[in-house]
Short mmCIF file of C-alpha atoms and ligand atoms in Angstrom, two decimals:
data_model
loop_
_atom_site.label_atom_id
_atom_site.label_comp_id
_atom_site.label_asym_id
_atom_site.label_seq_id
_atom_site.Cartn_x
_atom_site.Cartn_y
_atom_site.Cartn_z
CA MET A 197 52.89 51.03 0.54
CA ALA A 198 50.79 50.24 3.49
CA LYS A 199 53.62 48.10 4.86
CA ILE A 200 55.67 51.33 5.26
CA GLY A 201 54.71 52.87 8.70
CA ALA A 202 52.09 50.02 9.26
CA THR A 203 50.51 50.26 12.64
CA SER A 204 49.35 47.26 14.79
CA ALA A 205 45.66 48.19 14.20
CA GLY A 206 45.87 48.14 10.36
CA GLY A 207 46.60 51.85 9.84
CA VAL A 208 49.71 53.65 8.86
CA GLU A 209 51.91 56.35 10.49
CA ARG A 210 53.93 58.15 7.90
CA LEU A 211 54.34 61.59 9.39
CA THR A 212 55.79 64.11 6.98
CA LEU A 213 59.69 64.13 6.68
CA THR A 214 60.08 61.24 9.03
CA ASP A 215 61.95 58.06 8.05
CA THR A 216 58.75 56.22 7.11
CA ASP A 217 57.91 59.20 4.81
CA LYS A 218 61.36 58.78 3.29
CA GLN A 219 61.07 55.01 2.79
CA ALA A 220 57.77 55.52 1.01
CA ARG A 221 59.15 58.33 -1.12
CA ASP A 222 62.10 56.16 -2.11
CA LEU A 223 59.78 53.36 -3.12
CA PHE A 224 57.54 55.80 -5.12
CA VAL A 225 60.61 57.14 -6.92
CA LYS A 226 61.73 53.57 -7.79
CA TRP A 227 58.28 52.91 -9.29
CA LEU A 228 58.48 56.14 -11.30
CA GLU A 229 61.86 55.18 -12.65
CA ARG A 230 60.58 51.67 -13.58
CA LEU A 231 57.99 53.53 -15.79
CA ASP A 232 60.93 55.53 -17.34
CA LEU A 233 59.30 58.78 -16.17
CA GLU A 234 61.50 61.88 -15.83
CA VAL A 235 61.74 62.33 -12.13
CA ARG A 236 62.18 65.77 -10.62
CA ILE A 237 62.30 66.77 -6.95
CA ASP A 238 61.93 70.43 -6.03
CA GLU A 239 63.15 72.47 -3.13
CA MET A 240 59.96 71.67 -1.14
CA GLY A 241 60.50 67.86 -1.69
CA ASN A 242 57.59 67.68 -4.10
CA ILE A 243 58.18 64.69 -6.38
CA PHE A 244 57.19 64.91 -10.02
CA GLY A 245 57.23 62.14 -12.59
CA LYS A 246 56.81 63.20 -16.21
CA ARG A 247 55.71 61.12 -19.21
CA VAL A 248 56.41 62.88 -22.58
CA GLY A 249 53.62 63.66 -24.88
CA LYS A 250 53.46 63.69 -28.75
CA ASN A 251 53.47 67.44 -28.47
CA ASP A 252 55.72 67.79 -25.48
CA ALA A 253 55.65 71.60 -25.56
CA LEU A 254 52.05 71.61 -24.52
CA ALA A 255 51.19 72.08 -20.84
CA PRO A 256 50.82 68.72 -19.15
CA VAL A 257 47.88 67.05 -17.46
CA MET A 258 48.80 66.46 -13.80
CA SER A 259 47.45 64.10 -11.24
CA GLY A 260 48.59 63.09 -7.77
CA SER A 261 48.08 63.54 -4.03
CA HIS A 262 50.25 62.95 -0.87
CA ILE A 263 52.20 60.06 0.64
CA ASP A 264 52.39 61.43 4.22
CA SER A 265 49.80 60.51 6.76
CA GLN A 266 48.20 61.46 10.08
CA PRO A 267 49.51 59.90 13.24
CA LYS A 268 47.65 56.57 13.51
CA GLY A 269 46.17 57.34 10.14
CA GLY A 270 44.50 55.27 7.38
CA ARG A 271 45.84 53.20 4.50
CA PHE A 272 43.99 55.19 1.86
CA ASP A 273 44.15 58.95 2.69
CA GLY A 274 46.42 60.57 0.11
CA ILE A 275 48.20 57.44 -1.05
CA LEU A 276 45.16 56.28 -3.00
CA GLY A 277 45.62 59.39 -5.35
CA VAL A 278 49.29 58.68 -5.73
CA MET A 279 48.89 54.99 -6.39
CA GLY A 280 45.82 55.63 -8.61
CA SER A 281 47.84 57.98 -10.74
CA LEU A 282 50.66 55.55 -10.91
CA GLU A 283 48.16 52.81 -11.97
CA VAL A 284 46.85 55.18 -14.68
CA LEU A 285 50.35 55.73 -16.03
CA GLN A 286 51.17 52.11 -15.92
CA THR A 287 48.01 51.17 -17.76
CA ILE A 288 48.72 53.82 -20.39
CA ASP A 289 52.19 52.39 -20.81
CA GLU A 290 50.94 48.79 -21.10
CA ASN A 291 48.54 49.82 -23.80
CA ASN A 292 51.25 51.75 -25.72
CA ILE A 293 49.09 54.82 -25.65
CA LYS A 294 50.88 58.04 -26.75
CA THR A 295 49.03 61.01 -25.36
CA MET A 296 49.06 64.40 -27.14
CA ARG A 297 49.95 66.19 -23.96
CA PRO A 298 52.65 65.24 -21.46
CA LEU A 299 51.41 63.63 -18.31
CA VAL A 300 52.80 64.41 -14.75
CA ILE A 301 52.17 62.49 -11.54
CA VAL A 302 52.97 64.32 -8.30
CA ASN A 303 53.42 63.59 -4.62
CA TRP A 304 53.06 66.89 -2.53
CA THR A 305 55.00 67.38 0.55
CA ASN A 306 53.23 67.63 3.98
CA GLU A 307 49.65 67.66 2.88
CA GLU A 308 48.52 66.76 6.35
CA GLY A 309 50.02 69.55 8.43
CA SER A 310 49.92 67.39 11.53
CA ARG A 311 53.69 67.32 12.35
CA PHE A 312 54.46 70.64 10.85
CA ALA A 313 51.55 73.17 10.56
CA PRO A 314 49.97 74.33 8.31
CA ALA A 315 48.84 71.66 5.80
CA MET A 316 49.37 71.43 1.99
CA VAL A 317 52.65 73.34 2.23
CA GLY A 318 54.22 71.57 -0.80
CA SER A 319 51.41 72.57 -3.22
CA GLY A 320 50.98 75.86 -1.38
CA VAL A 321 54.63 77.05 -2.06
CA TRP A 322 54.53 75.55 -5.59
CA ALA A 323 51.34 77.56 -6.24
CA SER A 324 52.93 80.70 -4.82
CA ALA A 325 50.23 80.82 -2.10
CA LEU A 326 52.83 80.19 0.72
CA GLU A 327 56.32 81.58 1.14
CA ARG A 328 59.04 78.90 1.07
CA ASP A 329 61.28 80.30 3.75
CA TRP A 330 58.36 80.75 6.14
CA VAL A 331 57.46 77.06 5.61
CA TYR A 332 61.20 76.11 6.03
CA SER A 333 61.14 77.89 9.42
CA ARG A 334 58.19 75.91 10.81
CA ILE A 335 59.01 73.86 13.90
CA ASP A 336 57.36 70.68 15.12
CA ARG A 337 56.52 70.03 18.83
CA ASN A 338 59.89 68.35 19.36
CA GLY A 339 61.68 71.42 18.14
CA TYR A 340 62.79 70.16 14.70
CA LEU A 341 62.98 72.62 11.85
CA PHE A 342 61.08 71.79 8.63
CA VAL A 343 64.01 72.58 6.34
CA ASP A 344 66.42 70.43 8.46
CA GLU A 345 64.09 67.44 8.34
CA LEU A 346 63.59 67.86 4.64
CA GLU A 347 67.42 67.84 4.25
CA ARG A 348 67.83 65.03 6.58
CA ILE A 349 65.64 62.63 4.50
CA GLY A 350 67.41 63.74 1.39
CA TYR A 351 64.39 65.40 -0.34
CA ARG A 352 65.43 68.95 -0.48
CA GLY A 353 65.64 69.12 -4.19
CA SER A 354 67.38 71.77 -6.25
CA VAL A 355 64.56 72.55 -8.65
CA PRO A 356 62.69 75.73 -7.57
CA ALA A 357 59.24 75.01 -6.15
CA ARG A 358 57.55 77.28 -8.53
CA LYS A 359 54.41 76.75 -10.63
CA TRP A 360 54.48 76.17 -14.32
CA PRO A 361 51.56 75.92 -16.72
CA VAL A 362 49.28 72.81 -16.05
CA HIS A 363 46.51 72.09 -18.48
CA ALA A 364 44.35 70.22 -15.95
CA TYR A 365 44.88 68.76 -12.48
CA TYR A 366 42.98 65.72 -11.19
CA GLU A 367 43.24 64.50 -7.61
CA TYR A 368 41.74 61.14 -6.79
CA HIS A 369 40.98 60.72 -3.04
CA ILE A 370 38.72 58.94 -0.55
CA GLU A 371 35.77 61.03 0.50
CA GLN A 372 36.61 60.83 4.19
CA GLY A 373 32.98 61.41 5.08
CA PRO A 374 29.61 59.54 5.17
CA VAL A 375 27.79 61.00 2.16
CA LEU A 376 28.69 58.60 -0.74
CA GLU A 377 28.04 55.51 1.37
CA ARG A 378 24.77 56.97 2.73
CA GLU A 379 23.59 57.83 -0.83
CA GLY A 380 24.69 54.54 -2.36
CA MET A 381 27.02 56.17 -4.73
CA VAL A 382 30.40 54.81 -5.97
CA VAL A 383 31.99 58.09 -7.30
CA GLY A 384 31.89 61.61 -5.87
CA ALA A 385 32.66 64.70 -7.97
CA PRO A 386 33.21 67.61 -5.48
CA LYS A 387 32.25 70.99 -6.90
CA GLY A 388 34.99 72.26 -4.54
CA ILE A 389 36.54 72.35 -1.11
CA VAL A 390 35.51 74.37 1.89
CA CYS A 391 37.55 77.13 3.32
CA LEU A 392 40.09 76.22 6.03
CA HIS A 393 41.05 78.48 8.91
CA TRP A 394 43.74 77.30 11.47
CA TYR A 395 44.53 79.23 14.69
CA ASP A 396 47.00 78.60 17.52
CA ILE A 397 46.10 79.71 20.98
CA TYR A 398 48.61 80.25 23.83
CA LEU A 399 47.54 80.91 27.42
CA ARG A 400 49.61 81.79 30.41
CA GLY A 401 48.37 81.06 33.97
CA GLU A 402 50.05 80.92 37.34
CA ALA A 403 51.45 77.58 38.52
CA ASN A 404 51.17 76.68 42.23
CA GLN A 405 50.80 73.66 44.55
CA VAL A 406 47.24 72.29 44.12
CA GLY A 407 46.73 71.69 47.83
CA PRO A 408 47.31 74.87 49.74
CA THR A 409 46.28 77.23 46.98
CA PRO A 410 42.66 78.38 47.57
CA MET A 411 40.31 78.05 44.49
CA ALA A 412 39.53 81.83 44.61
CA GLY A 413 42.18 83.84 42.81
CA ARG A 414 43.70 80.96 40.89
CA HIS A 415 44.86 81.62 37.32
CA ASP A 416 44.39 78.11 36.06
CA ALA A 417 45.28 78.14 32.30
CA LEU A 418 43.72 74.70 31.75
CA CYS A 419 40.29 75.79 33.01
CA ALA A 420 40.52 78.88 30.77
CA ALA A 421 41.29 76.66 27.87
CA ALA A 422 38.45 74.31 28.84
CA GLU A 423 35.88 77.13 28.76
CA MET A 424 37.31 78.27 25.38
CA ILE A 425 37.24 74.78 23.84
CA LEU A 426 33.51 74.45 24.75
CA LYS A 427 32.82 77.72 22.95
CA VAL A 428 34.42 76.32 19.90
CA ASN A 429 32.27 73.28 20.10
CA ILE A 430 28.83 75.05 20.47
CA LEU A 431 29.74 77.73 17.86
CA PRO A 432 28.33 75.93 14.70
CA GLU A 433 24.94 75.45 16.58
CA LYS A 434 24.91 79.28 17.04
CA THR A 435 26.02 80.27 13.60
CA GLY A 436 24.03 77.65 11.67
CA GLY A 437 25.03 76.82 8.12
CA ASP A 438 27.60 74.16 7.29
CA LEU A 439 30.20 75.50 9.71
CA VAL A 440 32.36 72.96 11.58
CA ALA A 441 34.80 73.99 14.44
CA THR A 442 37.23 71.72 16.21
CA VAL A 443 39.98 71.76 18.71
CA GLY A 444 42.16 68.77 17.86
CA GLU A 445 45.44 69.43 19.59
CA ILE A 446 46.35 70.62 23.03
CA GLN A 447 49.56 70.78 25.15
CA ASN A 448 49.23 71.42 28.80
CA TYR A 449 52.20 72.47 30.99
CA PRO A 450 53.66 71.32 33.24
CA ASN A 451 51.03 68.54 33.10
CA SER A 452 51.60 67.44 36.62
CA ARG A 453 48.61 66.24 38.62
CA ASN A 454 49.57 68.35 41.62
CA ILE A 455 50.49 71.64 39.90
CA ILE A 456 47.99 74.25 38.74
CA PRO A 457 48.63 74.35 35.01
CA ASP A 458 50.23 77.58 33.79
CA LYS A 459 50.94 77.13 30.09
CA ILE A 460 48.58 75.92 27.41
CA HIS A 461 48.74 75.61 23.64
CA PHE A 462 45.69 74.46 21.69
CA THR A 463 44.63 74.63 18.05
CA VAL A 464 41.33 75.77 16.40
CA ASP A 465 40.14 74.48 12.97
CA ILE A 466 37.13 76.32 11.40
CA ARG A 467 35.66 75.28 7.95
CA SER A 468 32.82 76.29 5.79
CA TRP A 469 31.91 76.71 2.15
CA ASP A 470 31.05 80.23 3.14
CA ASP A 471 34.23 82.16 3.81
CA ARG A 472 32.32 85.03 5.35
CA LEU A 473 30.52 82.75 7.81
CA ALA A 474 33.84 81.26 8.86
CA GLN A 475 35.28 84.75 9.37
CA GLN A 476 32.32 85.91 11.44
CA ALA A 477 32.47 82.69 13.48
CA TRP A 478 36.18 83.37 14.22
CA ASN A 479 35.51 87.04 15.14
CA SER A 480 32.99 86.07 17.66
CA LEU A 481 35.15 83.22 19.08
CA ARG A 482 38.11 85.59 19.43
CA ASN A 483 36.00 87.99 21.44
CA SER A 484 34.76 85.30 23.87
CA PHE A 485 38.48 83.94 24.25
CA GLU A 486 39.62 87.42 25.22
CA GLU A 487 36.76 87.84 27.65
CA ILE A 488 37.50 84.42 29.26
CA ALA A 489 41.36 85.13 29.36
CA ASP A 490 40.68 88.57 30.97
CA ARG A 491 38.16 87.20 33.61
CA ARG A 492 40.51 84.38 34.61
CA GLY A 493 43.69 86.50 34.54
CA CYS A 494 45.24 84.25 31.90
CA PRO A 495 46.86 86.37 29.15
CA ILE A 496 46.22 85.00 25.78
CA ARG A 497 48.27 85.10 22.47
CA ILE A 498 46.55 84.15 19.27
CA GLU A 499 48.35 83.13 16.04
CA GLU A 500 46.30 83.22 12.85
CA THR A 501 48.38 80.31 11.47
CA TRP A 502 46.66 79.52 8.07
CA ARG A 503 43.85 80.38 5.81
CA VAL A 504 42.78 78.89 2.52
CA ALA A 505 39.64 80.38 0.82
CA HIS A 506 36.95 77.93 -0.29
CA SER A 507 37.77 76.65 -3.83
CA ARG A 508 35.24 76.14 -6.55
CA PHE A 509 36.65 73.67 -9.17
CA ASP A 510 36.47 74.01 -12.90
CA ALA A 511 32.93 73.23 -13.79
CA GLN A 512 33.86 71.61 -17.12
CA LEU A 513 36.34 69.19 -15.41
CA VAL A 514 33.90 68.40 -12.66
CA GLN A 515 31.34 67.52 -15.42
CA ARG A 516 34.01 65.40 -17.12
CA VAL A 517 34.43 63.33 -13.98
CA LEU A 518 30.68 62.88 -13.74
CA ASP A 519 30.45 61.96 -17.39
CA ALA A 520 33.32 59.41 -17.14
CA ALA A 521 31.57 57.79 -14.13
CA GLN A 522 28.33 57.65 -16.06
CA ASP A 523 29.99 56.17 -19.12
CA LEU A 524 31.46 53.45 -16.92
CA GLY A 525 28.13 52.82 -15.17
CA TYR A 526 29.18 54.06 -11.66
CA PRO A 527 26.46 55.99 -9.81
CA ALA A 528 28.00 59.43 -9.12
CA LEU A 529 27.18 62.44 -7.04
CA ARG A 530 28.22 66.06 -7.19
CA MET A 531 29.17 67.24 -3.62
CA VAL A 532 31.48 69.48 -1.49
CA SER A 533 34.73 68.32 0.09
CA GLY A 534 34.88 69.09 3.81
CA ALA A 535 38.44 67.85 3.86
CA GLY A 536 41.29 69.96 2.58
CA HIS A 537 43.41 68.76 -0.31
CA ASP A 538 46.27 69.99 -2.43
CA ALA A 539 43.64 70.62 -4.98
CA SER A 540 42.61 73.66 -3.05
CA TYR A 541 45.96 75.29 -4.04
CA MET A 542 46.18 73.72 -7.54
CA ASN A 543 42.73 75.22 -8.20
CA GLN A 544 44.30 78.65 -7.80
CA VAL A 545 46.67 78.01 -10.75
CA ALA A 546 45.12 75.42 -13.02
CA PRO A 547 41.66 73.96 -13.99
CA THR A 548 41.12 71.32 -11.21
CA ALA A 549 38.77 68.59 -10.19
CA MET A 550 38.65 65.68 -7.75
CA ILE A 551 37.39 62.21 -7.87
CA PHE A 552 36.04 60.68 -4.57
CA VAL A 553 35.26 57.12 -3.60
CA PRO A 554 33.39 56.16 -0.46
CA SER A 555 34.98 55.80 2.99
CA ILE A 556 33.38 52.79 4.80
CA GLY A 557 31.50 54.06 7.71
CA GLY A 558 32.54 57.55 6.77
CA ARG A 559 35.68 57.13 8.79
CA SER A 560 39.07 58.65 7.94
CA HIS A 561 42.17 59.84 9.80
CA VAL A 562 41.80 56.61 11.82
CA GLU A 563 43.41 53.16 11.57
CA VAL A 564 40.10 51.59 10.50
CA GLU A 565 39.89 53.92 7.46
CA ASN A 566 38.86 51.56 4.61
CA THR A 567 37.44 51.52 1.09
CA LEU A 568 36.31 48.64 -1.02
CA TRP A 569 38.87 47.61 -3.64
CA THR A 570 35.98 47.55 -6.23
CA ASP A 571 35.46 51.25 -5.38
CA CYS A 572 39.13 52.04 -5.60
CA GLU A 573 39.15 50.47 -9.05
CA ALA A 574 36.08 52.47 -10.09
CA GLY A 575 37.79 55.73 -9.05
CA ALA A 576 40.97 54.75 -10.87
CA ASN A 577 38.98 54.02 -14.09
CA VAL A 578 37.38 57.40 -13.89
CA LEU A 579 40.74 59.05 -13.24
CA LEU A 580 42.11 57.24 -16.39
CA ARG A 581 39.25 58.40 -18.53
CA SER A 582 39.41 61.97 -17.29
CA ILE A 583 43.19 62.23 -17.79
CA LEU A 584 43.00 60.75 -21.29
CA LYS A 585 40.23 63.15 -22.31
CA SER A 586 42.22 66.13 -21.04
CA ALA A 587 45.45 64.91 -22.55
CA ALA A 588 43.89 64.68 -25.96
CA GLU A 589 42.71 68.32 -25.85
CA ALA A 590 44.62 70.75 -28.08
O1 HGY B 268 42.91 68.91 7.19
C1 HGY B 268 42.62 68.20 6.15
O2 HGY B 268 41.37 68.20 5.84
C2 HGY B 268 43.59 67.41 5.51
O3 HGY B 268 43.73 66.18 6.04
N1 HGY B 268 44.86 68.12 5.43
MN1 MN B 269 44.37 63.66 2.15
MN1 MN B 270 44.36 63.79 5.54
#
């Protein structure tokens, strides 16, 4: 899989709905068919592979994650959970195990939200948390429409992207942070995922020639943005708690060294386990943005693009992950996920838990993202055990 979209520095670039996403999807579907799974693709391009159970009328146990990546992303984020689930199904097959409940593996469309915002739209529409046609209408920075790109790569399925009963959902994923490595743990069992708030900020200034235009009276949109971006960065220090706040993306127009910038777009990402804290933080940020915009004569437009409340996973399933790790002799830690995952939405419609393995150096969303193969194997073993336990439940 890592050959598809491979970058020169050892990472991958498989932006959602691009040709590399398509190539990876096609390979994934081939592997599903090789396992004689019943393959379904829904209208969001989510790919499901189903293995029948002895009592096929029972709600299935589902497991999966995402194939798409960040630009210059890592070889493990998302794909580890897809390949881990595939490995579990292959292992069950090789051992001629017939589970009571059917098993379903899934690849969710556009978990990353980098090319088309927001993130997790495949699982979000399936879980009825996001509206399909709104997602279809999203546009990337080159003006491409989500639905056109989904059509173009041939993954706009006919099956409605609408939830059906799921007995348990497991998502296997790298931690993407420093905790497991620092604590010397092999497996992480997140108790849940923080809330995620995404905002888009648009500023208008007044373009002019940089030479003759006096400093006084300028409406420099990039300076207004710079002041706002520093406010975002110092916010967590002021609020305290586990809040994180980041500006990751910015477009400056016309971006010419000798024109005063007059159009800016930048993004704000705020996260916390405490939804109230995140909301308060945003309220105070929005007030300071408006004051800066006013003082600098740069009108502001704010889009509240996306919000997902913090998700507390099913305590019994989280304990099952910890027990499986313990049975297998892997040191395990209960923790919180600072990264968003499709499990946030799945948790709204089915009992959900995740399995983490360490990220070397705590790095992720970078080409040097890496995890020991022995840790990958440990996580897959815990996933296998957890799935088999849930699949045997009446
Ligand atoms: O934003 C996230 O945490 C995830 O990569 N979508
Ligand atoms: Mn991910
Ligand atoms: Mn990611």
